[in-house]
PDB file of C-alpha atoms in Angstrom:
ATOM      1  CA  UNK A 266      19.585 119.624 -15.625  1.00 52.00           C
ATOM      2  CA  UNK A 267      22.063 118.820 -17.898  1.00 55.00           C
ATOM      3  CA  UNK A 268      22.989 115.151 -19.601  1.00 55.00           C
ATOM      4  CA  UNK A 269      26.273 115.671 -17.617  1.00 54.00           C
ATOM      5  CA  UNK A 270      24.792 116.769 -14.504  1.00 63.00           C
ATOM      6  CA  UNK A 271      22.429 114.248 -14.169  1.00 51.00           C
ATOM      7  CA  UNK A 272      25.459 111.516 -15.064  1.00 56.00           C
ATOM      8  CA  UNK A 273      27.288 114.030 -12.143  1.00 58.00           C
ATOM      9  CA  UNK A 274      24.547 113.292  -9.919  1.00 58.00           C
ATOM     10  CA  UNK A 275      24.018 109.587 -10.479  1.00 48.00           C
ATOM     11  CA  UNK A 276      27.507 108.538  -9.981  1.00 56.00           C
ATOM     12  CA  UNK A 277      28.037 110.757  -6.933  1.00 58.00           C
ATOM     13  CA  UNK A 278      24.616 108.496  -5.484  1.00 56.00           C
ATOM     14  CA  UNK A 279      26.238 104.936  -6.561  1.00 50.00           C
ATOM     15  CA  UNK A 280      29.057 105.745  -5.436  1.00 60.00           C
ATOM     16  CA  UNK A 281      27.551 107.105  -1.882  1.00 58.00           C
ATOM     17  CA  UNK A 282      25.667 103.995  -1.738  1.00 48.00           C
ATOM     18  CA  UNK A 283      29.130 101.647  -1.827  1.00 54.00           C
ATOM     19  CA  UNK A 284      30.318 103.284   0.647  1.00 55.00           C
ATOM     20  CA  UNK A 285      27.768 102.601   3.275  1.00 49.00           C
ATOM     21  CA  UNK A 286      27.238  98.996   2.072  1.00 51.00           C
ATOM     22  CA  UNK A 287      29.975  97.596   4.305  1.00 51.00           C
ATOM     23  CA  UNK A 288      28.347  98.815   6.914  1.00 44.00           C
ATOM     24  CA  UNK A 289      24.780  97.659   6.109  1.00 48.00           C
ATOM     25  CA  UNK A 290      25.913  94.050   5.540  1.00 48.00           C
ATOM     26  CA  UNK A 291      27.671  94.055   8.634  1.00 45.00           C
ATOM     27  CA  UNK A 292      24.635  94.919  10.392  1.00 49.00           C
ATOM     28  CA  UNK A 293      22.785  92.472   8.646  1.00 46.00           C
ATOM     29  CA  UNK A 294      25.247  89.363   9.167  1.00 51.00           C
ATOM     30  CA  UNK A 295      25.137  90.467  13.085  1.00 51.00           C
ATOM     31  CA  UNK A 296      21.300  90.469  13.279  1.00 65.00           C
ATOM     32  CA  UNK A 297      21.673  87.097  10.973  1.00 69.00           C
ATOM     33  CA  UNK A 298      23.853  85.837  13.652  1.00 70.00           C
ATOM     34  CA  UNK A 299      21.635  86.852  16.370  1.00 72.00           C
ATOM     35  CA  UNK A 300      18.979  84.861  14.841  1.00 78.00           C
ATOM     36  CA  UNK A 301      20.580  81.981  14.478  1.00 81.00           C
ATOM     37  CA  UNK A 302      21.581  81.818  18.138  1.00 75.00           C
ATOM     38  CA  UNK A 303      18.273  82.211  19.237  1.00 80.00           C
ATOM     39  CA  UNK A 304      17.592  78.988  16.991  1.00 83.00           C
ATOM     40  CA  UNK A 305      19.959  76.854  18.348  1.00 80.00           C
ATOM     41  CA  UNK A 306      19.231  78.222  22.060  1.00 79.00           C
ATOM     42  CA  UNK A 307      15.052  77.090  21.372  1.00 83.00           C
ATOM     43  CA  UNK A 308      16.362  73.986  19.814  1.00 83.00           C
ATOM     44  CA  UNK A 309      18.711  72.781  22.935  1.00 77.00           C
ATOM     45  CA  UNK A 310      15.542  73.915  24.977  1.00 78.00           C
ATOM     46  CA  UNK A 311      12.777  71.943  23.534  1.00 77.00           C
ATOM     47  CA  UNK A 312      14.913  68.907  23.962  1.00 80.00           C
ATOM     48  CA  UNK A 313      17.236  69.420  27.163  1.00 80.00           C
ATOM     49  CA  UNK A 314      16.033  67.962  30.546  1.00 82.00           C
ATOM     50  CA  UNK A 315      19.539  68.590  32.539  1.00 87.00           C
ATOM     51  CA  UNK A 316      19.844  71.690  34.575  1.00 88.00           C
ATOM     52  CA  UNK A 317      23.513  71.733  34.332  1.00 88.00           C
ATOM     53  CA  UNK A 318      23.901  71.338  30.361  1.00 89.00           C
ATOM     54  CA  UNK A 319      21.291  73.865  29.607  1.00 90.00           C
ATOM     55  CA  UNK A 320      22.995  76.060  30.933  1.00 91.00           C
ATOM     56  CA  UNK A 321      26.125  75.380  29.835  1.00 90.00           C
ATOM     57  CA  UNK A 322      23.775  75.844  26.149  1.00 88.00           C
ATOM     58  CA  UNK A 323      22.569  79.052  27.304  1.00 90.00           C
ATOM     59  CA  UNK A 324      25.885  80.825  27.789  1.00 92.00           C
ATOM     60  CA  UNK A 325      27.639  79.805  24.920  1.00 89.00           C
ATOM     61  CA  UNK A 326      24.309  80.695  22.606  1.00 88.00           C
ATOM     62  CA  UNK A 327      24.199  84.131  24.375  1.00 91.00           C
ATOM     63  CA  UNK A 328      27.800  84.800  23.734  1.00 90.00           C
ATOM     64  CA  UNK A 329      27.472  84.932  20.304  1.00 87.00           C
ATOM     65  CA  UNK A 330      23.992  86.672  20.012  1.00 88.00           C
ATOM     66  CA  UNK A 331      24.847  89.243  22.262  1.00 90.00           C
ATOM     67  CA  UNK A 332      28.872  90.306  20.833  1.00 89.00           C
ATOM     68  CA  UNK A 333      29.707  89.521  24.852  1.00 91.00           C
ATOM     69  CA  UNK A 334      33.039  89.082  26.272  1.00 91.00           C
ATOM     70  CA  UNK A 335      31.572  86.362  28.850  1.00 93.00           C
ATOM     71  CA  UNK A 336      28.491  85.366  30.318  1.00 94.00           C
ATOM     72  CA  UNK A 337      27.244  83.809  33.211  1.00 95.00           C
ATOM     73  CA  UNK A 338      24.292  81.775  34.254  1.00 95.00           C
ATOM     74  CA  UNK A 339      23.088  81.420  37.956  1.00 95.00           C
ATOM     75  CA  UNK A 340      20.193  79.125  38.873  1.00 93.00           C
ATOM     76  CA  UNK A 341      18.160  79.780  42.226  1.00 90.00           C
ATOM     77  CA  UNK A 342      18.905  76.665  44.584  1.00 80.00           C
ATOM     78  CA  UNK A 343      17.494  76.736  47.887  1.00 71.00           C
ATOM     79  CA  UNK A 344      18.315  80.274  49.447  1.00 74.00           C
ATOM     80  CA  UNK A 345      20.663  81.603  46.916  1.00 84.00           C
ATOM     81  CA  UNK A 346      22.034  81.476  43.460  1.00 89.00           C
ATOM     82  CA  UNK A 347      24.751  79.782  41.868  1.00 90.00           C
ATOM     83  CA  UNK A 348      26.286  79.922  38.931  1.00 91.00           C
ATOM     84  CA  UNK A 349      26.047  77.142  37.504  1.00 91.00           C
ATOM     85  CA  UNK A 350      27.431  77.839  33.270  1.00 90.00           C
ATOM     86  CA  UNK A 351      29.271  80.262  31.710  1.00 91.00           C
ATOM     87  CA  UNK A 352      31.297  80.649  28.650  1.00 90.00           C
ATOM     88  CA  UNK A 353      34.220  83.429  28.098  1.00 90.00           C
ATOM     89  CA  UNK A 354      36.065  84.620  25.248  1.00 85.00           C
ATOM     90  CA  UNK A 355      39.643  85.353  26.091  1.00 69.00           C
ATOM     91  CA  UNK A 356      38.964  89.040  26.992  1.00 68.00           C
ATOM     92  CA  UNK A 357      36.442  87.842  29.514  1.00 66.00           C
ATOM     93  CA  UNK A 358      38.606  86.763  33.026  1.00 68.00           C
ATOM     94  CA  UNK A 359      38.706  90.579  34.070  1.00 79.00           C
ATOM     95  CA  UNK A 360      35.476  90.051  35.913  1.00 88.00           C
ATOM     96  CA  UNK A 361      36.199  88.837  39.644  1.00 88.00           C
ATOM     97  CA  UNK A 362      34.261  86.386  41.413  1.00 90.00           C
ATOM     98  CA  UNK A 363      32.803  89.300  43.960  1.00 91.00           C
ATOM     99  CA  UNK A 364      31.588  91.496  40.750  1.00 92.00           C
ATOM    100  CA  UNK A 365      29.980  88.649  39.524  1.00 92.00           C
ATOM    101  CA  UNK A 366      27.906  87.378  42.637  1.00 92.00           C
ATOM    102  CA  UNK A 367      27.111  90.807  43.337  1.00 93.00           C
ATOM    103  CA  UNK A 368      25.762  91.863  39.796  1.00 93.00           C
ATOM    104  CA  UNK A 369      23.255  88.022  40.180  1.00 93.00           C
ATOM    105  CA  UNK A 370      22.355  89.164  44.148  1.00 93.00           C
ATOM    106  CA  UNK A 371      21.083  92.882  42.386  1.00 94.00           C
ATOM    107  CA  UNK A 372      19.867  91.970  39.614  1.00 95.00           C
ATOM    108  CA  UNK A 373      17.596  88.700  41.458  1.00 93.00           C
ATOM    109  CA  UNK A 374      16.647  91.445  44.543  1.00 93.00           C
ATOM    110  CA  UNK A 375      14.863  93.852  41.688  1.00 93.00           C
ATOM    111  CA  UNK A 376      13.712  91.326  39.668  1.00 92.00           C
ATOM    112  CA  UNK A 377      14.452  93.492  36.530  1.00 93.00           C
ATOM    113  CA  UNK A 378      17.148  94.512  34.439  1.00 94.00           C
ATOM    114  CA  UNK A 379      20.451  96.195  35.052  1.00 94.00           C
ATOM    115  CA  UNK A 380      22.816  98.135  33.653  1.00 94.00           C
ATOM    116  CA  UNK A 381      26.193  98.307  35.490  1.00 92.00           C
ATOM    117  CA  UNK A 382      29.998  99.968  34.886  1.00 90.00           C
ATOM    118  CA  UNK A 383      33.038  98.552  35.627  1.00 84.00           C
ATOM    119  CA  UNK A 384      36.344  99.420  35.903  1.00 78.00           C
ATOM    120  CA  UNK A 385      35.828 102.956  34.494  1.00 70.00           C
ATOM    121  CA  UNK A 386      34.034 101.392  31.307  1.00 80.00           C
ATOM    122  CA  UNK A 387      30.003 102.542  31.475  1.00 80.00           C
ATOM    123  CA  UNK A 388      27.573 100.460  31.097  1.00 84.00           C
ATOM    124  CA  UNK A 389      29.997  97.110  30.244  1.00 91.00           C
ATOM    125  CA  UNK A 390      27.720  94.680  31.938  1.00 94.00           C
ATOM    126  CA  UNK A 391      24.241  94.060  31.506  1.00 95.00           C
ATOM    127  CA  UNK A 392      22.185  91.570  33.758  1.00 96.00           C
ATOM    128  CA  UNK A 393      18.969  90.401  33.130  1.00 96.00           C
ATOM    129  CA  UNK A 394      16.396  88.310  35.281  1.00 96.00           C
ATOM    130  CA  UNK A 395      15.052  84.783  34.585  1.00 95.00           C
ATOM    131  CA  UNK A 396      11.731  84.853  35.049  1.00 94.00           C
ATOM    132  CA  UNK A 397       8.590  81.741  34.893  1.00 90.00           C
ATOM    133  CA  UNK A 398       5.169  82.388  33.937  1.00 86.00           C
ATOM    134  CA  UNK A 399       4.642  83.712  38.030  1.00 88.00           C
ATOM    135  CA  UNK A 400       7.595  86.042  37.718  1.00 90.00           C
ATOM    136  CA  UNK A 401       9.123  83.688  40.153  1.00 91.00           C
ATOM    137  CA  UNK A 402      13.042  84.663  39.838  1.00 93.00           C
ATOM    138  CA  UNK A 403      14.756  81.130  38.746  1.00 93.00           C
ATOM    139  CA  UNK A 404      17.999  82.480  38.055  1.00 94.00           C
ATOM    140  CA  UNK A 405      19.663  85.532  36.914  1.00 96.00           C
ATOM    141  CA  UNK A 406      21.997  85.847  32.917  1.00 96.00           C
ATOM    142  CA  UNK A 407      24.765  88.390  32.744  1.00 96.00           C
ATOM    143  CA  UNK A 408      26.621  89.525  30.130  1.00 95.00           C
ATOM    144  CA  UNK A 409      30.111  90.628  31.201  1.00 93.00           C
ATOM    145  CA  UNK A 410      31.835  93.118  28.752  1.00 90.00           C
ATOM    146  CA  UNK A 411      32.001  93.244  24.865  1.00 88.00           C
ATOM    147  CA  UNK A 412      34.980  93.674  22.777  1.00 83.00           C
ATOM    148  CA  UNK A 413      34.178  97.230  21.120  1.00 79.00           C
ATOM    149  CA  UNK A 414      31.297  99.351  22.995  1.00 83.00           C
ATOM    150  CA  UNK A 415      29.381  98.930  25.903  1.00 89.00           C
ATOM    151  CA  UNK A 416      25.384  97.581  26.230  1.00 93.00           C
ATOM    152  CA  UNK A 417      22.797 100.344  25.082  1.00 91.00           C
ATOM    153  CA  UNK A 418      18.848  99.865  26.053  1.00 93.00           C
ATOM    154  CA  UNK A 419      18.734  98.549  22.318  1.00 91.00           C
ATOM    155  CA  UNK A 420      20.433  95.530  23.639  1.00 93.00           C
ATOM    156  CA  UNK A 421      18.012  94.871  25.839  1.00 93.00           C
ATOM    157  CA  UNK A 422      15.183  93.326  23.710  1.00 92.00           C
ATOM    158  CA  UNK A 423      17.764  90.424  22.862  1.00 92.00           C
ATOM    159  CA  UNK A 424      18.792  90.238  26.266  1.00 94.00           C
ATOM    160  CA  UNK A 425      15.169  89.130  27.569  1.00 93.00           C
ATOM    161  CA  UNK A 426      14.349  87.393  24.418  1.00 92.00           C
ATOM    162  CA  UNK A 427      16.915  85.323  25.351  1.00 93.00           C
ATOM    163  CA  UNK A 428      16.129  85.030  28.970  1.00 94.00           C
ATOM    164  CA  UNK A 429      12.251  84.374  28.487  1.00 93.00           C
ATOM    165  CA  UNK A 430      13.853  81.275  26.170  1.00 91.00           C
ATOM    166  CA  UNK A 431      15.528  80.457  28.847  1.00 92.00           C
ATOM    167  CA  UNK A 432      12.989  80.878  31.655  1.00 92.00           C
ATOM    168  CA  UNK A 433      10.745  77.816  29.530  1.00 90.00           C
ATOM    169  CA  UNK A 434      13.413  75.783  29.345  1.00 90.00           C
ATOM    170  CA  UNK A 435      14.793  75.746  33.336  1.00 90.00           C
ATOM    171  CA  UNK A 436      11.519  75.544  34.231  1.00 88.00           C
ATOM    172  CA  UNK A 437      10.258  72.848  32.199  1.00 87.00           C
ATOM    173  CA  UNK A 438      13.955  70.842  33.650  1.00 85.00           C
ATOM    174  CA  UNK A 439      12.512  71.698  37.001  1.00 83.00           C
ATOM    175  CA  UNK A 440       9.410  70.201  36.768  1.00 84.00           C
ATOM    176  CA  UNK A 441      10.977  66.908  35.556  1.00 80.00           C
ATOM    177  CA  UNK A 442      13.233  67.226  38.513  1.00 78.00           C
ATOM    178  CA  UNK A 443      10.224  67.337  40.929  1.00 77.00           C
ATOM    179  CA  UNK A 444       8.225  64.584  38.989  1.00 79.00           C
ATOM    180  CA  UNK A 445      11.360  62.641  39.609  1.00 73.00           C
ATOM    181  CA  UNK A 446      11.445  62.980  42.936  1.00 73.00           C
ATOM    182  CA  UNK A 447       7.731  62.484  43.575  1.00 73.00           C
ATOM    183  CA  UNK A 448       8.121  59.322  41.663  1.00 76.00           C
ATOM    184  CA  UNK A 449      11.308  58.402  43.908  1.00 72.00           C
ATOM    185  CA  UNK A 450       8.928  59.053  47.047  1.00 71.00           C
ATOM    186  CA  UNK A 451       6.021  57.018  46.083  1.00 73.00           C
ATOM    187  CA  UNK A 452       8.543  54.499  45.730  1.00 75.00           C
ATOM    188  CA  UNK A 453      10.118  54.067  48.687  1.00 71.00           C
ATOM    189  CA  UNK A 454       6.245  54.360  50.511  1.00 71.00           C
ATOM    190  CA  UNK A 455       5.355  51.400  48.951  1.00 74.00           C
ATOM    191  CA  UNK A 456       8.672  49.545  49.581  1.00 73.00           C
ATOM    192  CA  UNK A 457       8.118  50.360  53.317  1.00 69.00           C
ATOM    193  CA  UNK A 458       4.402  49.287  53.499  1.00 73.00           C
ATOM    194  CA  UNK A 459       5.698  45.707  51.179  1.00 74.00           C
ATOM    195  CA  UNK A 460       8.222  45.768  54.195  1.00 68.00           C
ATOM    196  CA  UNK A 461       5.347  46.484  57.376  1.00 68.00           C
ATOM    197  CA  UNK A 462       3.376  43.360  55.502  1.00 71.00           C
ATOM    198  CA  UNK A 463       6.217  41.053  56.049  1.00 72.00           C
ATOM    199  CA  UNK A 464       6.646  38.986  59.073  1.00 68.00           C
ATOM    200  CA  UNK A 465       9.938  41.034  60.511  1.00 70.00           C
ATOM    201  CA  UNK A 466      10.854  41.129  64.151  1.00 74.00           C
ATOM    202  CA  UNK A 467      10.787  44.640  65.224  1.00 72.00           C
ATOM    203  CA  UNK A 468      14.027  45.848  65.025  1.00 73.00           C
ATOM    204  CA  UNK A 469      14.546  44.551  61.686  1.00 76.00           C
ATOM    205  CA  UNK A 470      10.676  46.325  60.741  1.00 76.00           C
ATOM    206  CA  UNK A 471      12.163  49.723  62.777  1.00 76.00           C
ATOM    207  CA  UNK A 472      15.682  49.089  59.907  1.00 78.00           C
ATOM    208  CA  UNK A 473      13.327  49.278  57.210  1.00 77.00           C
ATOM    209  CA  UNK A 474      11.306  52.008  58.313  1.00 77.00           C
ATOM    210  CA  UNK A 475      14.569  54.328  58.963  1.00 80.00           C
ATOM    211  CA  UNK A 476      15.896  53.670  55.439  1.00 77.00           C
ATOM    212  CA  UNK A 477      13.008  54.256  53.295  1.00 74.00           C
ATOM    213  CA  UNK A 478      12.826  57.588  55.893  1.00 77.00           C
ATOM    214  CA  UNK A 479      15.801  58.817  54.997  1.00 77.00           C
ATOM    215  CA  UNK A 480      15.668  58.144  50.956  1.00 73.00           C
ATOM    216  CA  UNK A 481      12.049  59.931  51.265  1.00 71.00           C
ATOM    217  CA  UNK A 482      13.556  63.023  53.441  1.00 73.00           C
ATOM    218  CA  UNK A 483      17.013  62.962  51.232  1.00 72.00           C
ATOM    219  CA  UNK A 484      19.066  62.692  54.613  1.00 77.00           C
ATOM    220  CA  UNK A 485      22.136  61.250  55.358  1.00 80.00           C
ATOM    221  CA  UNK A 486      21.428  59.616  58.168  1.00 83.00           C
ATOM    222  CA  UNK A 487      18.857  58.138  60.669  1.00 82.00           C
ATOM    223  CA  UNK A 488      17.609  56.253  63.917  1.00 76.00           C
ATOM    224  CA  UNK A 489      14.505  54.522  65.417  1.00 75.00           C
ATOM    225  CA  UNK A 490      13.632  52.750  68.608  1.00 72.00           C
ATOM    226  CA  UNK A 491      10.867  51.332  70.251  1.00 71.00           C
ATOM    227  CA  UNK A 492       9.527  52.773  73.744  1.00 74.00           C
ATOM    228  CA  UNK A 493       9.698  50.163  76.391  1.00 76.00           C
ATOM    229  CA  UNK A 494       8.878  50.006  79.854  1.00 79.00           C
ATOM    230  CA  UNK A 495      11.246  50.595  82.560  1.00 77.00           C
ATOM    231  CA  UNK A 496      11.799  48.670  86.487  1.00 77.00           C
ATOM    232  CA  UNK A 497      10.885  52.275  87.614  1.00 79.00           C
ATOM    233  CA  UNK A 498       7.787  52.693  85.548  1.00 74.00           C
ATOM    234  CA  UNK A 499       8.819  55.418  83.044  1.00 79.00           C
ATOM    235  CA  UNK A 500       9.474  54.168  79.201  1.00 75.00           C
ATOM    236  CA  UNK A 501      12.584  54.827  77.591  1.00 75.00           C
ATOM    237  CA  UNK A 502      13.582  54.940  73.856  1.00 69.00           C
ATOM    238  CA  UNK A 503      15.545  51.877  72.811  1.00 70.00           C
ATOM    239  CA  UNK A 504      17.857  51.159  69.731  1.00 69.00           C
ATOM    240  CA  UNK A 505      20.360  49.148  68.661  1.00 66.00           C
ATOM    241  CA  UNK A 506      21.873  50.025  65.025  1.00 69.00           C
ATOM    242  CA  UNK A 507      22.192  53.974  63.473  1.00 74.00           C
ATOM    243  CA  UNK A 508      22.128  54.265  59.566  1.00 80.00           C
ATOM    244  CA  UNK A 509      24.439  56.465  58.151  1.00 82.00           C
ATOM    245  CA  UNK A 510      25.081  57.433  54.429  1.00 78.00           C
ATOM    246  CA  UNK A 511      23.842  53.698  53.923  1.00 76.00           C
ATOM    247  CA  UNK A 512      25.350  51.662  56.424  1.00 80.00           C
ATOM    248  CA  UNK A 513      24.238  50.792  59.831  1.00 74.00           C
ATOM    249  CA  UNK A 514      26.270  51.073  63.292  1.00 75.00           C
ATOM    250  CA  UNK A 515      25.768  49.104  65.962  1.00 69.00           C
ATOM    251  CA  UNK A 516      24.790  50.588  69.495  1.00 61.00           C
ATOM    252  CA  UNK A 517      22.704  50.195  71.943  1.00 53.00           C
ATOM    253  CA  UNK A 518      21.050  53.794  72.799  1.00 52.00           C
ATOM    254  CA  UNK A 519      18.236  54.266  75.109  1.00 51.00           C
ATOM    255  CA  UNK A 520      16.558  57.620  76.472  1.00 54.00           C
ATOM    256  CA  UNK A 521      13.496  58.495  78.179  1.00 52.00           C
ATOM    257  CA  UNK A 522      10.396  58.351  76.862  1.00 46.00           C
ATOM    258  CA  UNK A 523       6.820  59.476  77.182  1.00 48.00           C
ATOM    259  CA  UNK A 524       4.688  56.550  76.106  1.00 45.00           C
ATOM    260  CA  UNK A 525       5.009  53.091  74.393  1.00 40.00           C
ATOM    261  CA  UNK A 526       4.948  54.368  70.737  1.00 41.00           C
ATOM    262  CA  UNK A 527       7.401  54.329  68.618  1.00 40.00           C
ATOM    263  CA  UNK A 528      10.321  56.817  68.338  1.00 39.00           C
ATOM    264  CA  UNK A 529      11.781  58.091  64.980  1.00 41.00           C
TER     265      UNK A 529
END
């Protein structure tokens, strides 16, 4: 090969290489980003106790790490799921209300991923499962459209990374959740028995048992009376005050009753 050639060559090479250098430092400040969101979502995790704001940390993390037009979080309560954060970029209110509870309902029923199409577009939404350590479904991510493309299975790694963050986190706020509840419950036993120790006439002991009843049962409202005896011989339920959403109505309410315990 010749000096000039070779020079030929070499420039022809460089000059290749310039031209796909955009491209490769785009790639890399994406992946960058994508990093970086996953930092900041592990971050808000290890230190986050609320439900509510983790989620609210989740979506706007997974926005950004995932090139998403919106995404949505839904956390399991009770019988169904709710969403309960989400954060959109300006491209992301095409998605109704129906598309999104239906895409959390599939997605939570197969416990795995899914890829779904919308409004002609394939593949535009991806939905992922939030999983704990006994693949019990806690809630369900989606992420709703993306300003250039659709999702590919390559997104997926990302998708669950981010989810599996996720899972550790909700359940972790979960736990405290119950511990604070358990905590709440012991509580209010040993307010009651302070209460059975102290020398109160019996509808003021039968007050005290019906409100530390309805703090431990988380109810909005309850009633207790005492079985007495009747003229006729039968017993019959008897009470004079109902508590509701913490305060107490008068009344005088009696019904039959089988014995001479007590009636809750």
């Amino acid at each position: 090969m010749s000096t000039r050639s070779y020079r030929d060559a070499v420039a022809d090479s460089l000059e290749g290489l310039a031209e796909h250098r955009p491209a490769r430092r785009t790639r890399v400040d994406g992946q960058t980003n994508q990093v970086e969101a996953l930092r900041q979502l592990s971050q808000q995790v290890s230190r986050e106790l609320d439900t509510v704001q983790l989620a609210a940390a989740l979506s706007r993390n997974a926005l950004e790490a995932m090139h998403a037009c919106r995404v949505v979080v839904a956390l399991a309560q009770a019988e169904h799921l709710q969403v309960v954060g989400e954060h959109a970029t300006r491209s992301g209110d095409e998605f109704s209300q129906e598309f999104i509870e239906s895409l959390v309902a599939r997605v939570a029923s197969q416990r795995r991923h899914q890829f779904v199409d919308h409004a002609s577009r394939h593949q535009a939404v991806l939905g992922v499962p939030i999983l704990n350590h006994q693949s019990r479904v806690l809630g369900v991510i989606g992420f709703l459209g993306r300003p250039h493309g659709f999702y590919r299975q390559a997104d997926l790694p990302m998708a669950e990374s981010i989810a599996n963050i996720a899972a550790i986190g909700f359940d972790r706020a979960l736990l405290f959740d119950r511990m604070h509840e358990w905590t709440h419950s012991l509580e209010s036993l040993l307010a009651f028995n302070a209460a059975v120790n102290q020398r109160l006439s019996s509808d003021g002991l039968l007050q005290k048992l019906v409100q530390h009843a309805v703090q431990f049962l988380k109810s909005k409202a309850g009633m207790a009376g005492l079985a007495v005896p009747t003229t006729q011989g039968s017993n019959e339920m008897r009470s004079t005050s109902y508590f509701l959403e913490g305060d107490w109505i008068c009344l005088l309410y009696t019904s039959d009753a089988a014995d001479d315990s007590a009636l809750v």
